[in-house]
C-alpha cells in the first residue's frame, strides 16, 4: 500500500491538534489531522464547554437572588431539563459537522480513525470499518491525543461502573444522588452543577478542596458547597466500592459508607498514549511525552507533543498557546526560516512555566495565575503577600447585596513585580486577564499604580492591593 505523504501529521483533532495543523498550513506546509472520535475533542464535547453549560443556570440564579428587586422575580426553582437542553445546544448534540467544515476550510486533510506509529515519521490509521490508511510525514508528526480520566485501583470500583467526567458532562437524566471521589477542579465544579440541579451530592476528598490553589480558595468553595446542600467529607479515602441494584456504595477507610445513585470519579488524568504504537519509535506506551519549550519530544528532531499529553499545563487555552508555538516552529524549521526560541520568543511556550491562568467555575469562582504564596516561597522567591477583601469594594456593593470575595497578590520583592494573583468571588474570572498581563509583562508596581481601575467595578481591587502594600508610591 502506498502511503499518503504530508509535511506534518497531527494525531488528535482536539482544540490543540486543530491549532497545530492550522498554524502549520498558514506557515506554508501541507498537514493531515487524524481523529478517532469527534473533531473538537474533549473540551468541546465532554469537558470545558458542557461543564460550563451545566454550571451557568445555577450561577445566574444565585446572582439574581442576591440583588433585592431582582430576587422577588424568582418564583420557581432551577429547571434541570432546561439546563440539559442548553448543554446539548452548546455541544451541538455531539455532532462535529461544523468543526469538520472548519478543518476543511483551513486546508487541512482530515482522516477519521485510530492512528498508531509503525516507525519513524510513519503511521497507520485504522478507520471504524477496519480500513487501514498509511500516512508518512516528510517533516514532523505532532501527538495531540490528550488525556483520559484516571480510575484508581479501589477494590470493586470498575465493576460498579462509575462515571468519569465524560458521563458527568453528558448526563441525560440528573440522578437523585451523586457521590464524587475527588476534591479538585472537576469534583468541585460537578458538585456545584449537580447540587444546583437538585441532586443530593456527597463530595469525598482526601485533602482540602482545590488543594493546589491558595488555601482560602478551597475554604470558600467548601463553605459555599455546604450552603448549596453538598455533604463535604475531607480526609475521606475510599477503601472499596460495590453496586447493589440501582445504588453504589462507597466504603470509606474509617468504616463509614456513602450510598448514592451514581458515583463520579474525578481524581486526575492519564495520558492517551497507551495504544499509539509508541514502542515502534522507542518510547513507552502510557507515558506522558516530555517536550522542550518548542514542544519537541526529548530525543527527537521530528516528533512534537502538544496539549494535555505533554503534561505541562492541562488547560485548553494553554494547549492552544503551545499549538501556536509548535505549528509555527514546525513550519519555520521545515522551510529553513529563523527560529525564535529565546524565552518569550514566538516559537516557545514560556508562559507555561510562569503564568498559567486558570478558572474554577464554582460559586464563588476561583481565578488564579502564576504562583501561590507557598509555591513562590518554596521556589526561593523573597515575597510579600497582600490580601484584600473584595466585599469592601464599592463595585462589590453595586454588584450584589452580600458580595463575598478575596484576593491575594504575591509580589517578588527583589524585582517589585507580581508573580501570582488569586481571586475568589462571583464573576472574578473576568478579572484574571489583567493579572496575567501584569505578570507576563513584569509590570513594575510603580507603573501598575498608573493603571487606574474604573469606579465602581471590582477591578478597584488593584488600587486597594497597591495601597495596602504601600510601596508603589513610596
Ligand atoms: C470536566 C472537565 C472540565 C474542563 N474544563 C476546562 C475549562 O473550563 N477550561 C480549560 O482550559 N480546560 C478545561 N479542562 C481541560 C481541557 O478539557 C483539556 O486541557 C483539553 O481538552 C486538552 O485538549 P487536547 O487537545 O490536548 O486533548 P483532547 O481534547 O482530549 O483531544 C485529543 C483528541 O485526540 C483523539 N485521539 C486520541 N488518541 C488518538 C489516536 N490514537 N488516533 C486518533 N485520534 C486520537 C481523541 O479522540 C481526542 O479527540 C477540563 C477538563 C475536564 C475533564
PDB file of C-alpha atoms in Angstrom, residues 3-269:
ATOM      1  CA  UNK A   3       1.427   5.893   1.965  1.00  0.00           C
ATOM      2  CA  UNK A   4      -0.122   9.376   1.696  1.00  0.00           C
ATOM      3  CA  UNK A   5       2.597  11.951   2.422  1.00  0.00           C
ATOM      4  CA  UNK A   6       2.175  15.284   4.249  1.00  0.00           C
ATOM      5  CA  UNK A   7       4.703  17.776   5.629  1.00  0.00           C
ATOM      6  CA  UNK A   8       3.025  17.481   9.035  1.00  0.00           C
ATOM      7  CA  UNK A   9       0.668  14.907  10.527  1.00  0.00           C
ATOM      8  CA  UNK A  10      -1.175  15.713  13.748  1.00  0.00           C
ATOM      9  CA  UNK A  11      -2.683  12.875  15.784  1.00  0.00           C
ATOM     10  CA  UNK A  12      -5.770  14.064  17.648  1.00  0.00           C
ATOM     11  CA  UNK A  13      -8.174  16.772  16.464  1.00  0.00           C
ATOM     12  CA  UNK A  14      -8.951  18.278  19.840  1.00  0.00           C
ATOM     13  CA  UNK A  15      -8.744  22.057  20.171  1.00  0.00           C
ATOM     14  CA  UNK A  16      -4.983  21.741  20.377  1.00  0.00           C
ATOM     15  CA  UNK A  17      -4.321  19.429  17.421  1.00  0.00           C
ATOM     16  CA  UNK A  18      -6.578  21.574  15.220  1.00  0.00           C
ATOM     17  CA  UNK A  19      -4.500  24.639  16.044  1.00  0.00           C
ATOM     18  CA  UNK A  20      -1.132  22.977  15.386  1.00  0.00           C
ATOM     19  CA  UNK A  21      -2.308  21.897  11.926  1.00  0.00           C
ATOM     20  CA  UNK A  22      -3.874  25.281  11.179  1.00  0.00           C
ATOM     21  CA  UNK A  23      -0.727  27.245  12.081  1.00  0.00           C
ATOM     22  CA  UNK A  24       1.488  24.913  10.049  1.00  0.00           C
ATOM     23  CA  UNK A  25      -0.777  25.292   6.998  1.00  0.00           C
ATOM     24  CA  UNK A  26      -0.773  29.074   7.448  1.00  0.00           C
ATOM     25  CA  UNK A  27       3.018  28.818   7.553  1.00  0.00           C
ATOM     26  CA  UNK A  28       3.087  27.122   4.140  1.00  0.00           C
ATOM     27  CA  UNK A  29       3.055  23.370   4.936  1.00  0.00           C
ATOM     28  CA  UNK A  30       0.669  20.581   3.999  1.00  0.00           C
ATOM     29  CA  UNK A  31      -0.989  18.988   7.025  1.00  0.00           C
ATOM     30  CA  UNK A  32      -3.140  15.979   7.880  1.00  0.00           C
ATOM     31  CA  UNK A  33      -5.190  15.634  11.038  1.00  0.00           C
ATOM     32  CA  UNK A  34      -6.223  12.207  12.393  1.00  0.00           C
ATOM     33  CA  UNK A  35      -9.181  11.861  14.761  1.00  0.00           C
ATOM     34  CA  UNK A  36     -10.608   8.690  16.308  1.00  0.00           C
ATOM     35  CA  UNK A  37     -13.746  10.280  17.806  1.00  0.00           C
ATOM     36  CA  UNK A  38     -15.156  13.796  17.410  1.00  0.00           C
ATOM     37  CA  UNK A  39     -13.290  16.682  15.788  1.00  0.00           C
ATOM     38  CA  UNK A  40     -13.068  19.249  18.594  1.00  0.00           C
ATOM     39  CA  UNK A  41     -12.059  16.701  21.223  1.00  0.00           C
ATOM     40  CA  UNK A  42     -12.702  16.517  24.931  1.00  0.00           C
ATOM     41  CA  UNK A  43     -13.053  20.268  25.570  1.00  0.00           C
ATOM     42  CA  UNK A  44     -15.885  20.786  23.094  1.00  0.00           C
ATOM     43  CA  UNK A  45     -17.932  17.687  23.933  1.00  0.00           C
ATOM     44  CA  UNK A  46     -17.065  16.238  27.376  1.00  0.00           C
ATOM     45  CA  UNK A  47     -15.104  18.809  29.363  1.00  0.00           C
ATOM     46  CA  UNK A  48     -14.857  22.629  29.337  1.00  0.00           C
ATOM     47  CA  UNK A  49     -17.920  23.507  27.295  1.00  0.00           C
ATOM     48  CA  UNK A  50     -20.588  21.096  28.628  1.00  0.00           C
ATOM     49  CA  UNK A  51     -19.370  21.540  32.226  1.00  0.00           C
ATOM     50  CA  UNK A  52     -19.712  25.302  31.944  1.00  0.00           C
ATOM     51  CA  UNK A  53     -23.104  24.754  30.322  1.00  0.00           C
ATOM     52  CA  UNK A  54     -24.234  22.708  33.337  1.00  0.00           C
ATOM     53  CA  UNK A  55     -22.982  25.369  35.770  1.00  0.00           C
ATOM     54  CA  UNK A  56     -24.298  28.585  34.260  1.00  0.00           C
ATOM     55  CA  UNK A  57     -28.006  28.440  35.209  1.00  0.00           C
ATOM     56  CA  UNK A  58     -27.220  27.970  38.903  1.00  0.00           C
ATOM     57  CA  UNK A  59     -24.702  30.819  38.844  1.00  0.00           C
ATOM     58  CA  UNK A  60     -27.165  33.208  37.194  1.00  0.00           C
ATOM     59  CA  UNK A  61     -29.963  32.262  39.561  1.00  0.00           C
ATOM     60  CA  UNK A  62     -27.831  32.739  42.680  1.00  0.00           C
ATOM     61  CA  UNK A  63     -26.549  36.082  41.356  1.00  0.00           C
ATOM     62  CA  UNK A  64     -30.133  37.287  40.836  1.00  0.00           C
ATOM     63  CA  UNK A  65     -31.116  36.002  44.291  1.00  0.00           C
ATOM     64  CA  UNK A  66     -28.514  38.363  45.813  1.00  0.00           C
ATOM     65  CA  UNK A  67     -29.984  41.539  44.280  1.00  0.00           C
ATOM     66  CA  UNK A  68     -33.004  43.000  46.036  1.00  0.00           C
ATOM     67  CA  UNK A  69     -35.669  43.812  43.490  1.00  0.00           C
ATOM     68  CA  UNK A  70     -34.480  41.065  41.183  1.00  0.00           C
ATOM     69  CA  UNK A  71     -34.803  38.285  43.736  1.00  0.00           C
ATOM     70  CA  UNK A  72     -38.549  38.863  44.010  1.00  0.00           C
ATOM     71  CA  UNK A  73     -38.835  37.895  40.337  1.00  0.00           C
ATOM     72  CA  UNK A  74     -37.527  34.389  41.111  1.00  0.00           C
ATOM     73  CA  UNK A  75     -40.696  32.460  41.658  1.00  0.00           C
ATOM     74  CA  UNK A  76     -39.619  28.940  40.793  1.00  0.00           C
ATOM     75  CA  UNK A  77     -36.718  26.538  41.034  1.00  0.00           C
ATOM     76  CA  UNK A  78     -33.996  25.884  38.502  1.00  0.00           C
ATOM     77  CA  UNK A  79     -35.206  23.596  35.689  1.00  0.00           C
ATOM     78  CA  UNK A  80     -32.711  20.727  35.179  1.00  0.00           C
ATOM     79  CA  UNK A  81     -34.268  19.853  31.808  1.00  0.00           C
ATOM     80  CA  UNK A  82     -33.633  23.391  30.596  1.00  0.00           C
ATOM     81  CA  UNK A  83     -30.041  23.150  31.815  1.00  0.00           C
ATOM     82  CA  UNK A  84     -29.511  19.886  29.910  1.00  0.00           C
ATOM     83  CA  UNK A  85     -31.196  21.350  26.812  1.00  0.00           C
ATOM     84  CA  UNK A  86     -28.811  24.321  26.862  1.00  0.00           C
ATOM     85  CA  UNK A  87     -25.845  21.995  27.433  1.00  0.00           C
ATOM     86  CA  UNK A  88     -26.975  19.938  24.391  1.00  0.00           C
ATOM     87  CA  UNK A  89     -27.010  23.087  22.264  1.00  0.00           C
ATOM     88  CA  UNK A  90     -23.544  24.079  23.487  1.00  0.00           C
ATOM     89  CA  UNK A  91     -22.114  20.683  22.453  1.00  0.00           C
ATOM     90  CA  UNK A  92     -24.092  20.693  19.152  1.00  0.00           C
ATOM     91  CA  UNK A  93     -25.719  17.399  20.229  1.00  0.00           C
ATOM     92  CA  UNK A  94     -22.263  15.773  19.995  1.00  0.00           C
ATOM     93  CA  UNK A  95     -22.220  16.408  16.240  1.00  0.00           C
ATOM     94  CA  UNK A  96     -18.904  17.684  14.876  1.00  0.00           C
ATOM     95  CA  UNK A  97     -20.126  18.768  11.404  1.00  0.00           C
ATOM     96  CA  UNK A  98     -19.269  22.436  11.953  1.00  0.00           C
ATOM     97  CA  UNK A  99     -15.778  21.620  13.221  1.00  0.00           C
ATOM     98  CA  UNK A 100     -15.180  19.290  10.266  1.00  0.00           C
ATOM     99  CA  UNK A 101     -16.089  22.093   7.846  1.00  0.00           C
ATOM    100  CA  UNK A 102     -13.708  24.420   9.689  1.00  0.00           C
ATOM    101  CA  UNK A 103     -10.889  21.865   9.250  1.00  0.00           C
ATOM    102  CA  UNK A 104     -11.626  21.551   5.535  1.00  0.00           C
ATOM    103  CA  UNK A 105     -11.859  25.337   5.144  1.00  0.00           C
ATOM    104  CA  UNK A 106      -8.471  25.667   6.818  1.00  0.00           C
ATOM    105  CA  UNK A 107      -6.898  23.494   4.099  1.00  0.00           C
ATOM    106  CA  UNK A 108      -6.187  20.563   6.433  1.00  0.00           C
ATOM    107  CA  UNK A 109      -6.869  16.982   5.311  1.00  0.00           C
ATOM    108  CA  UNK A 110      -8.865  15.010   7.876  1.00  0.00           C
ATOM    109  CA  UNK A 111      -8.541  11.256   8.398  1.00  0.00           C
ATOM    110  CA  UNK A 112     -11.069   9.603  10.688  1.00  0.00           C
ATOM    111  CA  UNK A 113      -9.696   6.632  12.586  1.00  0.00           C
ATOM    112  CA  UNK A 114      -7.248   5.492  15.225  1.00  0.00           C
ATOM    113  CA  UNK A 115      -3.614   6.350  14.475  1.00  0.00           C
ATOM    114  CA  UNK A 116      -0.666   4.206  15.536  1.00  0.00           C
ATOM    115  CA  UNK A 117       3.023   4.685  14.811  1.00  0.00           C
ATOM    116  CA  UNK A 118       4.530   1.994  12.588  1.00  0.00           C
ATOM    117  CA  UNK A 119       8.022   3.528  12.718  1.00  0.00           C
ATOM    118  CA  UNK A 120       9.745   6.943  12.481  1.00  0.00           C
ATOM    119  CA  UNK A 121       7.517   9.503  10.679  1.00  0.00           C
ATOM    120  CA  UNK A 122       5.104   6.693   9.724  1.00  0.00           C
ATOM    121  CA  UNK A 123       1.551   5.971  10.882  1.00  0.00           C
ATOM    122  CA  UNK A 124      -1.259   3.532  10.161  1.00  0.00           C
ATOM    123  CA  UNK A 125      -4.787   4.871  10.603  1.00  0.00           C
ATOM    124  CA  UNK A 126      -7.496   2.284  11.244  1.00  0.00           C
ATOM    125  CA  UNK A 127     -10.987   3.537  10.412  1.00  0.00           C
ATOM    126  CA  UNK A 128     -14.161   2.323  12.145  1.00  0.00           C
ATOM    127  CA  UNK A 129     -14.844  -0.091   9.245  1.00  0.00           C
ATOM    128  CA  UNK A 130     -11.362  -1.625   9.624  1.00  0.00           C
ATOM    129  CA  UNK A 131      -9.843   0.078   6.553  1.00  0.00           C
ATOM    130  CA  UNK A 132      -6.197   0.979   7.122  1.00  0.00           C
ATOM    131  CA  UNK A 133      -4.555   4.060   5.592  1.00  0.00           C
ATOM    132  CA  UNK A 134      -0.775   4.505   5.705  1.00  0.00           C
ATOM    133  CA  UNK A 135       0.487   8.044   6.304  1.00  0.00           C
ATOM    134  CA  UNK A 136       4.039   9.411   6.147  1.00  0.00           C
ATOM    135  CA  UNK A 137       5.331  12.780   7.327  1.00  0.00           C
ATOM    136  CA  UNK A 138       8.116  14.470   5.422  1.00  0.00           C
ATOM    137  CA  UNK A 139       8.913  16.843   8.300  1.00  0.00           C
ATOM    138  CA  UNK A 140       7.059  16.225  11.557  1.00  0.00           C
ATOM    139  CA  UNK A 141       4.396  14.371  13.497  1.00  0.00           C
ATOM    140  CA  UNK A 142       2.654  16.010  16.453  1.00  0.00           C
ATOM    141  CA  UNK A 143       0.935  13.934  19.123  1.00  0.00           C
ATOM    142  CA  UNK A 144      -2.091  15.829  20.484  1.00  0.00           C
ATOM    143  CA  UNK A 145      -4.026  12.868  21.849  1.00  0.00           C
ATOM    144  CA  UNK A 146      -4.962  14.465  25.170  1.00  0.00           C
ATOM    145  CA  UNK A 147      -5.661  12.709  28.435  1.00  0.00           C
ATOM    146  CA  UNK A 148      -8.302  10.446  29.967  1.00  0.00           C
ATOM    147  CA  UNK A 149      -9.721  10.172  33.476  1.00  0.00           C
ATOM    148  CA  UNK A 150      -7.761   8.044  35.956  1.00  0.00           C
ATOM    149  CA  UNK A 151      -9.635   5.215  37.642  1.00  0.00           C
ATOM    150  CA  UNK A 152      -7.739   4.285  40.826  1.00  0.00           C
ATOM    151  CA  UNK A 153      -7.253   0.664  41.912  1.00  0.00           C
ATOM    152  CA  UNK A 154     -10.016   0.703  44.544  1.00  0.00           C
ATOM    153  CA  UNK A 155     -11.453  -2.812  45.034  1.00  0.00           C
ATOM    154  CA  UNK A 156     -14.800  -3.146  43.228  1.00  0.00           C
ATOM    155  CA  UNK A 157     -14.598   0.270  41.549  1.00  0.00           C
ATOM    156  CA  UNK A 158     -14.512  -0.832  37.909  1.00  0.00           C
ATOM    157  CA  UNK A 159     -17.340  -3.367  38.379  1.00  0.00           C
ATOM    158  CA  UNK A 160     -19.500  -0.626  39.901  1.00  0.00           C
ATOM    159  CA  UNK A 161     -19.493   1.211  36.527  1.00  0.00           C
ATOM    160  CA  UNK A 162     -18.523   4.615  37.922  1.00  0.00           C
ATOM    161  CA  UNK A 163     -18.892   7.830  35.977  1.00  0.00           C
ATOM    162  CA  UNK A 164     -15.889   9.799  34.813  1.00  0.00           C
ATOM    163  CA  UNK A 165     -16.084  13.424  33.684  1.00  0.00           C
ATOM    164  CA  UNK A 166     -17.408  12.136  30.337  1.00  0.00           C
ATOM    165  CA  UNK A 167     -20.599  10.687  31.825  1.00  0.00           C
ATOM    166  CA  UNK A 168     -20.983  13.585  34.275  1.00  0.00           C
ATOM    167  CA  UNK A 169     -20.873  16.184  31.485  1.00  0.00           C
ATOM    168  CA  UNK A 170     -23.055  14.226  29.026  1.00  0.00           C
ATOM    169  CA  UNK A 171     -25.744  13.109  31.515  1.00  0.00           C
ATOM    170  CA  UNK A 172     -29.257  12.726  30.070  1.00  0.00           C
ATOM    171  CA  UNK A 173     -31.129  12.486  33.357  1.00  0.00           C
ATOM    172  CA  UNK A 174     -29.939  14.049  36.608  1.00  0.00           C
ATOM    173  CA  UNK A 175     -29.684  11.340  39.293  1.00  0.00           C
ATOM    174  CA  UNK A 176     -31.338  11.871  42.674  1.00  0.00           C
ATOM    175  CA  UNK A 177     -27.985  11.444  44.395  1.00  0.00           C
ATOM    176  CA  UNK A 178     -24.331  11.543  43.374  1.00  0.00           C
ATOM    177  CA  UNK A 179     -21.164  10.644  45.282  1.00  0.00           C
ATOM    178  CA  UNK A 180     -17.984  12.229  43.955  1.00  0.00           C
ATOM    179  CA  UNK A 181     -14.466  10.997  44.700  1.00  0.00           C
ATOM    180  CA  UNK A 182     -12.014  13.860  44.231  1.00  0.00           C
ATOM    181  CA  UNK A 183     -11.968  17.424  45.559  1.00  0.00           C
ATOM    182  CA  UNK A 184     -10.076  19.020  42.660  1.00  0.00           C
ATOM    183  CA  UNK A 185     -11.439  21.271  39.929  1.00  0.00           C
ATOM    184  CA  UNK A 186     -13.665  18.680  38.224  1.00  0.00           C
ATOM    185  CA  UNK A 187     -15.034  17.339  41.534  1.00  0.00           C
ATOM    186  CA  UNK A 188     -15.859  20.828  42.846  1.00  0.00           C
ATOM    187  CA  UNK A 189     -17.372  22.052  39.565  1.00  0.00           C
ATOM    188  CA  UNK A 190     -19.550  18.966  39.175  1.00  0.00           C
ATOM    189  CA  UNK A 191     -20.613  19.098  42.855  1.00  0.00           C
ATOM    190  CA  UNK A 192     -21.744  22.702  42.233  1.00  0.00           C
ATOM    191  CA  UNK A 193     -23.546  21.858  38.987  1.00  0.00           C
ATOM    192  CA  UNK A 194     -25.349  18.771  40.269  1.00  0.00           C
ATOM    193  CA  UNK A 195     -26.318  20.350  43.603  1.00  0.00           C
ATOM    194  CA  UNK A 196     -27.736  23.302  41.646  1.00  0.00           C
ATOM    195  CA  UNK A 197     -29.849  20.849  39.638  1.00  0.00           C
ATOM    196  CA  UNK A 198     -31.387  19.416  42.817  1.00  0.00           C
ATOM    197  CA  UNK A 199     -29.188  16.324  43.176  1.00  0.00           C
ATOM    198  CA  UNK A 200     -28.043  15.250  46.686  1.00  0.00           C
ATOM    199  CA  UNK A 201     -24.251  15.390  46.372  1.00  0.00           C
ATOM    200  CA  UNK A 202     -21.588  13.923  48.672  1.00  0.00           C
ATOM    201  CA  UNK A 203     -18.074  15.100  47.871  1.00  0.00           C
ATOM    202  CA  UNK A 204     -15.245  12.877  49.144  1.00  0.00           C
ATOM    203  CA  UNK A 205     -11.793  14.417  49.204  1.00  0.00           C
ATOM    204  CA  UNK A 206      -8.530  13.119  50.630  1.00  0.00           C
ATOM    205  CA  UNK A 207      -7.110  16.606  51.265  1.00  0.00           C
ATOM    206  CA  UNK A 208      -8.611  20.103  51.407  1.00  0.00           C
ATOM    207  CA  UNK A 209     -10.668  21.120  48.357  1.00  0.00           C
ATOM    208  CA  UNK A 210      -8.704  22.646  45.442  1.00  0.00           C
ATOM    209  CA  UNK A 211      -5.506  21.804  47.326  1.00  0.00           C
ATOM    210  CA  UNK A 212      -3.223  23.077  44.540  1.00  0.00           C
ATOM    211  CA  UNK A 213      -4.509  26.652  44.939  1.00  0.00           C
ATOM    212  CA  UNK A 214      -4.285  29.241  47.745  1.00  0.00           C
ATOM    213  CA  UNK A 215      -5.896  27.685  50.860  1.00  0.00           C
ATOM    214  CA  UNK A 216      -8.569  30.419  51.136  1.00  0.00           C
ATOM    215  CA  UNK A 217      -9.900  29.400  47.706  1.00  0.00           C
ATOM    216  CA  UNK A 218     -10.712  25.834  48.745  1.00  0.00           C
ATOM    217  CA  UNK A 219     -12.123  27.070  52.060  1.00  0.00           C
ATOM    218  CA  UNK A 220     -14.519  29.470  50.299  1.00  0.00           C
ATOM    219  CA  UNK A 221     -15.660  26.773  47.865  1.00  0.00           C
ATOM    220  CA  UNK A 222     -16.054  24.303  50.741  1.00  0.00           C
ATOM    221  CA  UNK A 223     -18.395  26.665  52.651  1.00  0.00           C
ATOM    222  CA  UNK A 224     -20.383  27.536  49.560  1.00  0.00           C
ATOM    223  CA  UNK A 225     -20.833  23.880  48.604  1.00  0.00           C
ATOM    224  CA  UNK A 226     -22.179  23.204  52.091  1.00  0.00           C
ATOM    225  CA  UNK A 227     -24.562  26.143  51.692  1.00  0.00           C
ATOM    226  CA  UNK A 228     -25.730  24.502  48.456  1.00  0.00           C
ATOM    227  CA  UNK A 229     -26.510  21.352  50.452  1.00  0.00           C
ATOM    228  CA  UNK A 230     -23.451  19.307  49.451  1.00  0.00           C
ATOM    229  CA  UNK A 231     -22.048  16.964  52.111  1.00  0.00           C
ATOM    230  CA  UNK A 232     -18.291  17.514  52.014  1.00  0.00           C
ATOM    231  CA  UNK A 233     -16.080  14.889  53.662  1.00  0.00           C
ATOM    232  CA  UNK A 234     -12.419  15.845  53.946  1.00  0.00           C
ATOM    233  CA  UNK A 235      -9.856  13.144  54.763  1.00  0.00           C
ATOM    234  CA  UNK A 236     -12.127  10.612  53.076  1.00  0.00           C
ATOM    235  CA  UNK A 237     -10.356   7.634  51.472  1.00  0.00           C
ATOM    236  CA  UNK A 238     -12.456   5.095  49.571  1.00  0.00           C
ATOM    237  CA  UNK A 239     -11.488   1.562  50.651  1.00  0.00           C
ATOM    238  CA  UNK A 240     -13.895  -0.320  48.365  1.00  0.00           C
ATOM    239  CA  UNK A 241     -16.921   0.202  46.144  1.00  0.00           C
ATOM    240  CA  UNK A 242     -19.840  -2.018  45.178  1.00  0.00           C
ATOM    241  CA  UNK A 243     -23.076  -1.626  43.293  1.00  0.00           C
ATOM    242  CA  UNK A 244     -26.293  -3.123  44.638  1.00  0.00           C
ATOM    243  CA  UNK A 245     -29.208  -2.714  42.235  1.00  0.00           C
ATOM    244  CA  UNK A 246     -29.570   0.973  41.449  1.00  0.00           C
ATOM    245  CA  UNK A 247     -27.245   2.127  44.256  1.00  0.00           C
ATOM    246  CA  UNK A 248     -23.465   2.494  44.518  1.00  0.00           C
ATOM    247  CA  UNK A 249     -21.968   2.043  47.973  1.00  0.00           C
ATOM    248  CA  UNK A 250     -18.558   3.529  48.800  1.00  0.00           C
ATOM    249  CA  UNK A 251     -16.919   2.161  51.946  1.00  0.00           C
ATOM    250  CA  UNK A 252     -14.502   4.630  53.478  1.00  0.00           C
ATOM    251  CA  UNK A 253     -11.265   3.754  55.290  1.00  0.00           C
ATOM    252  CA  UNK A 254     -12.644   4.778  58.661  1.00  0.00           C
ATOM    253  CA  UNK A 255     -15.563   2.346  58.301  1.00  0.00           C
ATOM    254  CA  UNK A 256     -18.486   4.580  57.294  1.00  0.00           C
ATOM    255  CA  UNK A 257     -20.289   4.235  53.950  1.00  0.00           C
ATOM    256  CA  UNK A 258     -21.711   6.634  51.401  1.00  0.00           C
ATOM    257  CA  UNK A 259     -24.583   5.456  49.203  1.00  0.00           C
ATOM    258  CA  UNK A 260     -25.713   7.202  46.024  1.00  0.00           C
ATOM    259  CA  UNK A 261     -27.430   6.536  42.715  1.00  0.00           C
ATOM    260  CA  UNK A 262     -24.237   7.319  40.788  1.00  0.00           C
ATOM    261  CA  UNK A 263     -20.560   7.629  41.598  1.00  0.00           C
ATOM    262  CA  UNK A 264     -18.262  10.095  39.793  1.00  0.00           C
ATOM    263  CA  UNK A 265     -14.510   9.540  39.994  1.00  0.00           C
ATOM    264  CA  UNK A 266     -12.517  12.744  39.401  1.00  0.00           C
ATOM    265  CA  UNK A 267      -9.052  12.216  40.815  1.00  0.00           C
ATOM    266  CA  UNK A 268      -6.837  13.145  37.883  1.00  0.00           C
ATOM    267  CA  UNK A 269      -5.809  12.436  34.310  1.00  0.00           C
TER     268      UNK A 269
END
